[in-house]
């Protein structure tokens, strides 16, 4: 059913996705395109961009969830914002189909240029029970749910009389030893310690955190020595780190296997299973007529124009996790493309915006080439690891690495307003600690109102009961005496 939504009738730069790339492309182009008589249109199912490096801290209770997202309407006032999903792109006719939320139908959006910036989604495998039991940490909603889940399970365990249910509630498993997995398990372990400290009915030695990683090491972005230090750091906090181990099943008890022989490794029950084992390009690219490489990403040139076997596709651009951007430094993925991370996405977006504008006026364009500045990770207050490439490789551990992590990401989150809010969150948490107050019932917010609004059922009328034997005997004797008196 076509939508009645009226679009601005101007030459359009259509940006598919409002994440890192989409936000920065629009920020850098909206004024220029408007002055030239056009409009930048950003389409995304969500009304905000999520700064994903902050999700572990959101889950750990150090950052307010709304401060880790950037409102598209508030910060892209010169752009046209459509909340919906692009379900088809017909570049030959310069048209895209947008499905609007809430059953409002579809919208056909004409354009002059298109920028694919739909990012990536969590990559999963067909493991039995994973879809039903697992949760990721790639969206702000998942981060909030994880925080509430950890605190709620500890509270549940504090009153559980069944030892098996208590152990299951206090067991937390993270699958994936990349940056997302390591930061997530570290922040949640800190959160759990604080929650246990506030609850006298649970002891810390009852809480079990398990990290499962299929490779023989964690965090490939840092040196092997630093990765080993992180493993020892986690184990020193009581986290079980299982390398060369994979999740075989999540149906009933979790079943782990050792690699590469796939022999049984362990089997136990856990109420919380967190999956952070990689990402994949947003599958929306399959509904376009653009060329894809074997991993499902859009094929692009170093200048970020989409190109296939037959050459450049005019007026079509892509960047970020959805694109196979060549890494001209030679230090990217084995296939020669850039690592899918926020550092590349933010910088690719700025190059793409400049090139799109230059191409419109037949001016020279630049290739994307960015030397990786390194990697920083935080494991809770004053704990972290960093690998910084400035005048050489500088490896940091502990408090200095944690400060580098906060300094870099505090500067990298878009807009001054968001930076200010996040810094205030950090400043507050240094003095008041983590907020361990759970927000329950978010999945059914109307439950309390519905219970109050619905009239209570009337109690059933008590059935007439036969007189007790003693009472019947007494009544009979009374009648007999009365008859004799007569």
Coordinates of C-alpha atoms in Angstrom, one line a residue:
X1 CA 0.0 0.0 0.0
X2 CA 1.6 3.3 -1.1
X3 CA 2.1 5.9 1.6
X4 CA 0.6 9.4 1.4
X5 CA 3.8 11.0 2.8
X6 CA 4.8 13.9 0.7
X7 CA 8.6 14.2 -0.1
X8 CA 10.5 17.4 -0.8
X9 CA 10.6 17.8 -4.6
X10 CA 14.3 18.5 -5.1
X11 CA 17.4 16.7 -6.4
X12 CA 18.2 14.2 -3.7
X13 CA 21.2 12.6 -2.1
X14 CA 19.7 9.4 -0.5
X15 CA 21.6 8.1 2.5
X16 CA 20.6 4.6 3.4
X17 CA 21.4 4.2 7.1
X18 CA 21.8 6.6 9.9
X19 CA 24.8 5.1 11.7
X20 CA 28.4 6.4 11.7
X21 CA 28.7 6.8 7.9
X22 CA 25.1 8.1 7.4
X23 CA 25.3 10.7 10.1
X24 CA 28.6 12.1 9.1
X25 CA 27.9 12.1 5.4
X26 CA 24.7 14.1 6.0
X27 CA 26.4 16.5 8.5
X28 CA 29.1 17.2 5.9
X29 CA 26.8 17.6 2.9
X30 CA 23.4 19.0 4.0
X31 CA 24.3 22.7 3.8
X32 CA 26.2 22.3 0.5
X33 CA 23.5 20.3 -1.2
X34 CA 20.8 22.7 0.1
X35 CA 22.7 25.7 -1.3
X36 CA 22.9 23.9 -4.7
X37 CA 19.1 23.4 -4.6
X38 CA 19.0 19.8 -3.5
X39 CA 18.2 17.9 -0.3
X40 CA 19.9 15.2 1.7
X41 CA 17.5 12.4 2.8
X42 CA 18.5 10.0 5.5
X43 CA 16.5 6.7 5.9
X44 CA 16.9 4.5 8.9
X45 CA 14.5 2.3 11.0
X46 CA 15.7 4.1 14.1
X47 CA 15.6 7.8 14.9
X48 CA 19.1 7.9 16.2
X49 CA 22.7 6.8 15.6
X50 CA 24.2 4.5 18.2
X51 CA 27.8 5.0 19.3
X52 CA 28.5 1.3 19.7
X53 CA 31.9 1.5 21.5
X54 CA 29.9 2.8 24.5
X55 CA 27.5 -0.2 24.7
X56 CA 29.6 -2.1 27.2
X57 CA 29.6 0.9 29.5
X58 CA 25.9 1.3 29.1
X59 CA 25.4 -2.3 30.0
X60 CA 27.7 -1.8 33.0
X61 CA 25.8 1.2 34.3
X62 CA 28.5 3.9 33.7
X63 CA 26.8 5.8 30.9
X64 CA 23.1 6.8 30.6
X65 CA 21.7 4.9 27.6
X66 CA 20.3 8.0 25.9
X67 CA 23.7 9.6 26.0
X68 CA 25.2 6.9 23.8
X69 CA 22.9 7.7 20.9
X70 CA 22.7 10.8 18.7
X71 CA 19.3 12.0 17.6
X72 CA 19.1 12.3 13.8
X73 CA 16.4 15.0 13.8
X74 CA 18.1 17.1 16.4
X75 CA 21.5 17.1 14.7
X76 CA 20.5 16.9 11.0
X77 CA 18.1 19.8 10.9
X78 CA 19.1 20.6 7.3
X79 CA 18.3 17.1 6.1
X80 CA 15.1 15.2 5.4
X81 CA 14.7 12.3 7.9
X82 CA 12.5 9.3 7.1
X83 CA 12.1 6.6 9.7
X84 CA 11.7 3.4 7.8
X85 CA 13.6 0.5 6.1
X86 CA 14.9 0.6 2.5
X87 CA 13.7 -2.7 1.1
X88 CA 14.7 -2.2 -2.6
X89 CA 17.0 0.0 -4.6
X90 CA 16.6 0.3 -8.4
X91 CA 19.6 2.3 -9.3
X92 CA 19.0 2.0 -13.0
X93 CA 15.9 4.1 -12.5
X94 CA 17.3 6.1 -9.5
X95 CA 14.5 4.9 -7.2
X96 CA 14.4 3.3 -3.7
X97 CA 11.4 1.7 -1.9
X98 CA 11.1 2.5 1.8
X99 CA 8.8 0.4 4.0
X100 CA 7.4 2.7 6.8
X101 CA 6.8 1.4 10.3
X102 CA 3.4 0.5 11.8
X103 CA 1.9 -0.8 8.7
X104 CA 1.9 2.6 7.0
X105 CA 2.8 1.1 3.6
X106 CA 5.7 1.9 1.3
X107 CA 7.2 5.0 -0.1
X108 CA 9.0 5.4 -3.4
X109 CA 12.0 7.8 -3.1
X110 CA 13.6 9.2 -6.2
X111 CA 17.2 10.3 -6.0
X112 CA 20.2 11.6 -7.8
X113 CA 23.0 10.1 -5.7
X114 CA 22.7 7.1 -3.3
X115 CA 25.0 6.4 -0.4
X116 CA 24.8 2.9 1.1
X117 CA 25.6 3.2 4.8
X118 CA 23.4 0.6 6.5
X119 CA 26.3 -0.8 8.5
X120 CA 26.4 -4.4 9.9
X121 CA 24.3 -6.7 12.0
X122 CA 25.4 -9.4 14.4
X123 CA 26.8 -12.5 12.7
X124 CA 25.4 -15.7 14.2
X125 CA 25.6 -19.4 13.4
X126 CA 22.9 -22.2 13.3
X127 CA 23.5 -23.3 16.8
X128 CA 20.5 -25.1 18.4
X129 CA 18.8 -22.8 21.0
X130 CA 21.0 -19.7 20.3
X131 CA 18.1 -17.7 18.7
X132 CA 15.8 -18.5 21.6
X133 CA 18.2 -18.0 24.4
X134 CA 21.0 -15.6 23.3
X135 CA 21.2 -11.9 23.2
X136 CA 23.8 -9.6 21.5
X137 CA 25.3 -6.3 22.6
X138 CA 25.1 -4.3 19.3
X139 CA 22.1 -2.1 20.0
X140 CA 21.3 0.3 22.8
X141 CA 18.2 -1.8 23.6
X142 CA 20.4 -4.9 24.1
X143 CA 22.8 -3.0 26.4
X144 CA 19.9 -1.8 28.6
X145 CA 18.4 -5.3 28.7
X146 CA 21.8 -6.8 29.7
X147 CA 22.2 -4.4 32.6
X148 CA 18.7 -5.2 33.9
X149 CA 19.2 -8.9 33.3
X150 CA 22.4 -9.1 35.4
X151 CA 21.0 -7.2 38.3
X152 CA 17.6 -9.0 38.2
X153 CA 19.2 -12.5 38.1
X154 CA 21.3 -11.6 41.2
X155 CA 18.2 -10.4 43.0
X156 CA 16.3 -13.6 42.0
X157 CA 19.2 -15.8 43.2
X158 CA 19.2 -14.1 46.5
X159 CA 15.7 -15.5 47.3
X160 CA 15.9 -18.8 45.3
X161 CA 15.5 -21.9 47.4
X162 CA 16.4 -24.3 44.6
X163 CA 20.2 -24.6 44.4
X164 CA 20.1 -25.4 40.7
X165 CA 18.0 -22.4 39.9
X166 CA 20.4 -20.2 42.0
X167 CA 23.5 -21.5 40.2
X168 CA 21.8 -21.0 36.8
X169 CA 20.8 -17.4 37.6
X170 CA 24.3 -16.5 38.8
X171 CA 26.0 -17.9 35.6
X172 CA 26.8 -15.4 32.8
X173 CA 28.3 -16.6 29.5
X174 CA 29.8 -14.4 26.8
X175 CA 30.7 -16.0 23.4
X176 CA 33.3 -14.0 21.5
X177 CA 36.7 -12.8 22.5
X178 CA 37.0 -9.7 20.3
X179 CA 36.8 -6.1 21.7
X180 CA 33.0 -6.2 22.1
X181 CA 33.1 -9.5 24.1
X182 CA 36.0 -8.6 26.3
X183 CA 34.7 -5.1 27.2
X184 CA 31.2 -6.5 27.7
X185 CA 32.2 -9.3 30.1
X186 CA 34.5 -7.0 32.0
X187 CA 31.9 -4.2 32.5
X188 CA 29.2 -6.7 33.5
X189 CA 31.5 -8.5 36.0
X190 CA 32.2 -5.1 37.6
X191 CA 28.5 -4.4 37.7
X192 CA 27.8 -7.8 39.2
X193 CA 30.4 -7.2 42.0
X194 CA 28.7 -4.0 42.9
X195 CA 25.2 -5.6 42.9
X196 CA 26.5 -8.5 45.1
X197 CA 28.1 -6.0 47.5
X198 CA 24.7 -4.4 48.0
X199 CA 23.0 -7.8 48.6
X200 CA 23.9 -9.7 51.7
X201 CA 22.2 -12.9 50.6
X202 CA 24.6 -13.6 47.7
X203 CA 28.4 -14.0 47.9
X204 CA 30.9 -13.2 45.2
X205 CA 32.2 -16.7 45.0
X206 CA 28.8 -17.9 43.8
X207 CA 28.9 -15.7 40.7
X208 CA 30.3 -17.3 37.6
X209 CA 31.4 -15.5 34.4
X210 CA 32.6 -17.6 31.5
X211 CA 34.2 -16.2 28.3
X212 CA 34.1 -18.6 25.3
X213 CA 36.4 -18.0 22.3
X214 CA 36.9 -20.3 19.3
X215 CA 40.4 -19.0 18.5
X216 CA 43.6 -19.6 20.5
X217 CA 43.8 -15.9 21.5
X218 CA 41.6 -13.0 22.2
X219 CA 41.6 -9.4 20.8
X220 CA 43.6 -9.7 17.5
X221 CA 43.8 -5.9 17.4
X222 CA 46.4 -5.8 20.2
X223 CA 49.8 -7.6 20.5
X224 CA 50.0 -11.2 21.6
X225 CA 51.7 -10.1 24.9
X226 CA 48.8 -7.7 25.6
X227 CA 46.2 -10.3 24.8
X228 CA 47.9 -12.7 27.2
X229 CA 47.9 -10.0 29.9
X230 CA 44.1 -9.4 29.3
X231 CA 43.5 -13.1 29.8
X232 CA 45.4 -13.2 33.1
X233 CA 43.7 -10.0 34.2
X234 CA 40.2 -11.5 33.6
X235 CA 41.2 -14.8 35.3
X236 CA 42.5 -12.8 38.2
X237 CA 38.9 -11.3 38.5
X238 CA 37.5 -14.8 38.6
X239 CA 36.4 -14.9 34.9
X240 CA 36.8 -18.3 33.3
X241 CA 38.5 -17.8 29.9
X242 CA 38.0 -20.8 27.6
X243 CA 40.1 -20.5 24.4
X244 CA 39.9 -22.9 21.5
X245 CA 36.3 -23.6 22.6
X246 CA 33.0 -23.2 20.8
X247 CA 29.3 -23.3 21.8
X248 CA 27.7 -26.4 20.3
X249 CA 24.2 -26.1 21.7
X250 CA 22.1 -23.8 23.8
X251 CA 19.1 -26.1 24.1
X252 CA 18.8 -26.9 27.8
X253 CA 22.3 -26.9 29.3
X254 CA 24.9 -25.0 27.3
X255 CA 27.2 -27.5 25.6
X256 CA 30.8 -26.5 24.8
X257 CA 33.2 -28.3 22.6
X258 CA 37.0 -28.1 22.3
X259 CA 38.5 -27.2 18.9
X260 CA 39.7 -28.4 16.5
X261 CA 38.7 -32.0 17.4
X262 CA 35.2 -31.0 18.6
X263 CA 35.4 -33.1 21.7
X264 CA 33.0 -32.3 24.6
X265 CA 34.5 -29.6 26.8
X266 CA 31.9 -28.6 29.4
X267 CA 28.1 -28.7 30.0
X268 CA 26.3 -26.4 32.4
X269 CA 23.2 -24.3 32.7
X270 CA 23.1 -20.5 32.5
X271 CA 20.2 -18.0 32.3
X272 CA 22.3 -15.4 30.5
X273 CA 24.0 -16.1 27.1
X274 CA 25.6 -13.1 25.4
X275 CA 26.8 -13.5 21.8
X276 CA 29.4 -11.1 20.5
X277 CA 31.2 -13.3 17.9
X278 CA 31.5 -11.0 14.9
X279 CA 29.4 -9.0 12.5
X280 CA 28.2 -9.2 8.9
X281 CA 27.0 -6.7 6.3
X282 CA 23.4 -5.6 6.6
X283 CA 21.4 -8.0 4.4
X284 CA 19.5 -5.1 2.9
X285 CA 22.3 -5.0 0.2
X286 CA 20.8 -8.1 -1.3
X287 CA 17.7 -6.2 -2.3
X288 CA 19.8 -3.8 -4.5
X289 CA 21.3 -4.1 -8.0
X290 CA 24.8 -3.4 -6.8
X291 CA 27.7 -5.8 -7.1
X292 CA 28.7 -7.7 -3.9
X293 CA 31.9 -9.5 -2.9
X294 CA 31.9 -13.0 -1.4
X295 CA 31.4 -11.8 2.2
X296 CA 28.2 -10.0 1.1
X297 CA 29.6 -6.5 1.2
X298 CA 29.2 -3.9 -1.6
X299 CA 32.3 -3.6 -3.9
X300 CA 33.8 -0.2 -3.9
X301 CA 36.9 1.6 -5.2
X302 CA 39.3 3.4 -2.8
X303 CA 37.5 6.6 -3.6
X304 CA 34.3 4.9 -2.2
X305 CA 32.4 4.8 -5.5
X306 CA 30.6 1.5 -6.1
X307 CA 32.1 -0.5 -8.9
X308 CA 31.6 -3.9 -10.5
X309 CA 33.2 -6.0 -13.2
X310 CA 31.9 -3.6 -15.8
X311 CA 33.3 -0.5 -14.2
X312 CA 32.2 2.4 -12.0
X313 CA 28.5 2.7 -11.2
X314 CA 27.8 6.5 -11.4
X315 CA 26.2 8.3 -8.5
X316 CA 26.5 5.3 -6.2
X317 CA 28.6 5.3 -3.1
X318 CA 29.2 3.1 -0.1
X319 CA 31.3 3.1 3.1
X320 CA 31.5 1.5 6.5
X321 CA 30.8 -2.1 7.5
X322 CA 28.5 -2.6 4.5
X323 CA 31.3 -1.9 2.0
X324 CA 34.5 -3.8 1.1
X325 CA 36.8 -0.7 1.2
X326 CA 40.3 -1.4 0.0
X327 CA 42.9 -0.8 2.8
X328 CA 45.7 1.0 1.0
X329 CA 48.0 0.8 4.0
X330 CA 48.2 -3.0 3.5
X331 CA 47.4 -3.7 7.2
X332 CA 43.7 -4.5 7.0
X333 CA 41.9 -7.8 6.7
X334 CA 43.5 -10.8 4.9
X335 CA 41.4 -10.0 1.8
X336 CA 43.0 -6.5 1.7
X337 CA 39.9 -4.5 2.9
X338 CA 39.5 -2.3 5.9
X339 CA 38.6 -3.7 9.3
X340 CA 34.9 -3.1 10.1
X341 CA 35.2 -0.7 13.0
X342 CA 34.1 2.8 14.1
X343 CA 37.5 4.3 13.5
X344 CA 37.4 3.6 9.7
X345 CA 33.7 4.3 9.3
X346 CA 33.9 7.8 10.8
X347 CA 36.9 8.7 8.5
X348 CA 35.4 7.0 5.4
X349 CA 32.3 9.1 5.8
X350 CA 34.2 12.4 5.6
X351 CA 36.1 11.3 2.5
X352 CA 32.9 10.1 0.9
X353 CA 31.2 13.4 1.5
X354 CA 34.1 15.3 0.0
X355 CA 34.3 13.0 -3.0
X356 CA 30.6 13.1 -3.7
X357 CA 30.6 16.9 -3.7
X358 CA 33.8 17.0 -5.8
X359 CA 32.4 14.5 -8.3
X360 CA 29.3 16.7 -8.8
X361 CA 31.6 19.5 -10.0
X362 CA 34.0 17.3 -11.9
X363 CA 36.8 18.0 -9.5
X364 CA 39.6 15.5 -8.4
X365 CA 38.6 13.0 -5.8
X366 CA 40.8 11.5 -3.0
X367 CA 41.3 7.8 -2.1
X368 CA 40.6 6.7 1.4
X369 CA 43.8 5.9 3.2
X370 CA 44.0 5.9 6.9
X371 CA 46.7 4.5 9.1
X372 CA 45.2 2.7 12.1
X373 CA 45.7 4.8 15.2
X374 CA 45.6 1.7 17.3
X375 CA 43.1 0.2 19.6
X376 CA 41.8 1.0 23.1
X377 CA 39.6 -1.0 25.4
X378 CA 38.2 -0.4 28.9
X379 CA 37.5 -3.1 31.4
X380 CA 35.8 -0.9 34.1
X381 CA 37.2 2.0 36.1
X382 CA 41.0 2.3 36.0
X383 CA 41.4 -1.0 34.0
X384 CA 42.1 -1.4 30.3
X385 CA 44.5 -2.1 27.5
X386 CA 45.7 0.1 24.6
X387 CA 47.8 -0.2 21.5
X388 CA 48.6 3.3 20.2
X389 CA 50.3 4.0 16.9
X390 CA 51.6 7.5 16.8
X391 CA 55.4 7.9 16.7
X392 CA 55.6 4.2 17.0
X393 CA 53.7 1.5 18.7
X394 CA 52.9 2.3 22.4
X395 CA 51.5 -0.5 24.5
X396 CA 49.6 0.5 27.6
X397 CA 47.9 -1.5 30.4
X398 CA 45.9 -0.6 33.4
X399 CA 44.9 3.0 34.4
X400 CA 46.8 4.7 31.5
X401 CA 45.1 2.5 29.0
X402 CA 41.7 3.2 30.6
X403 CA 42.3 7.0 30.4
X404 CA 43.4 6.6 26.7
X405 CA 40.2 4.6 26.1
X406 CA 38.0 7.3 27.6
X407 CA 39.9 10.1 26.0
X408 CA 39.7 8.7 22.5
X409 CA 36.0 7.7 22.6
X410 CA 35.0 10.9 24.5
X411 CA 36.4 12.8 21.5
X412 CA 35.1 10.4 18.9
X413 CA 31.4 10.4 19.8
X414 CA 29.6 12.8 17.4
X415 CA 28.5 16.3 18.4
X416 CA 29.6 18.4 21.3
X417 CA 26.3 18.0 23.1
X418 CA 26.8 14.2 23.3
X419 CA 30.4 14.6 24.4
X420 CA 29.3 16.9 27.2
X421 CA 26.6 14.5 28.5
X422 CA 28.9 11.5 28.4
X423 CA 31.7 13.3 30.3
X424 CA 29.2 14.3 32.9
X425 CA 28.2 10.7 33.2
X426 CA 31.8 9.7 33.7
X427 CA 32.4 12.5 36.2
X428 CA 29.3 11.5 38.2
X429 CA 30.2 7.8 38.3
X430 CA 33.7 8.5 39.7
X431 CA 32.1 9.9 42.8
X432 CA 28.8 8.0 43.1
X433 CA 29.8 4.7 41.5
X434 CA 27.8 2.6 39.1
X435 CA 24.0 2.8 39.1
X436 CA 22.8 -0.7 40.0
X437 CA 19.1 0.2 40.1
X438 CA 17.3 -2.2 37.7
X439 CA 14.4 -0.9 35.5
X440 CA 12.0 -3.8 35.3
X441 CA 8.9 -4.4 33.3
X442 CA 10.2 -2.5 30.2
X443 CA 8.9 -5.2 27.9
X444 CA 5.4 -4.9 29.2
X445 CA 5.1 -1.3 30.5
X446 CA 1.2 -1.4 30.5
X447 CA 0.9 -4.4 32.7
X448 CA 0.4 -2.4 35.9
X449 CA -2.2 -0.1 34.3
X450 CA -4.1 -3.0 32.8
X451 CA -4.3 -4.7 36.1
X452 CA -5.7 -1.6 37.7
X453 CA -8.1 -0.8 34.9
X454 CA -9.7 -4.2 34.6
X455 CA -12.3 -4.9 37.3
X456 CA -11.4 -7.6 39.7
X457 CA -13.5 -10.8 39.2
X458 CA -16.4 -11.2 41.5
X459 CA -15.9 -13.9 44.1
X460 CA -17.9 -17.0 43.3
X461 CA -21.0 -17.6 45.6
X462 CA -20.4 -20.2 48.3
X463 CA -22.5 -23.4 47.6
X464 CA -25.1 -24.3 50.1
X465 CA -23.6 -27.0 52.3
X466 CA -25.4 -29.9 54.0
X467 CA -25.5 -29.7 57.8
X468 CA -22.7 -31.5 59.6
X469 CA -23.6 -34.9 61.0
X470 CA -23.5 -33.7 64.6
X471 CA -25.8 -30.8 63.8
X472 CA -28.2 -33.1 62.0
X473 CA -28.3 -35.5 65.0
X474 CA -28.9 -32.6 67.4
X475 CA -31.8 -31.3 65.2
X476 CA -33.3 -34.7 65.0
X477 CA -33.2 -35.2 68.8
X478 CA -34.8 -31.8 69.3
X479 CA -37.7 -32.6 66.9
X480 CA -38.2 -35.9 68.8
X481 CA -38.4 -34.3 72.2
X482 CA -40.9 -31.7 70.8
X483 CA -43.1 -34.5 69.4
X484 CA -43.1 -36.4 72.7
X485 CA -44.1 -33.3 74.6
X486 CA -47.1 -32.9 72.4

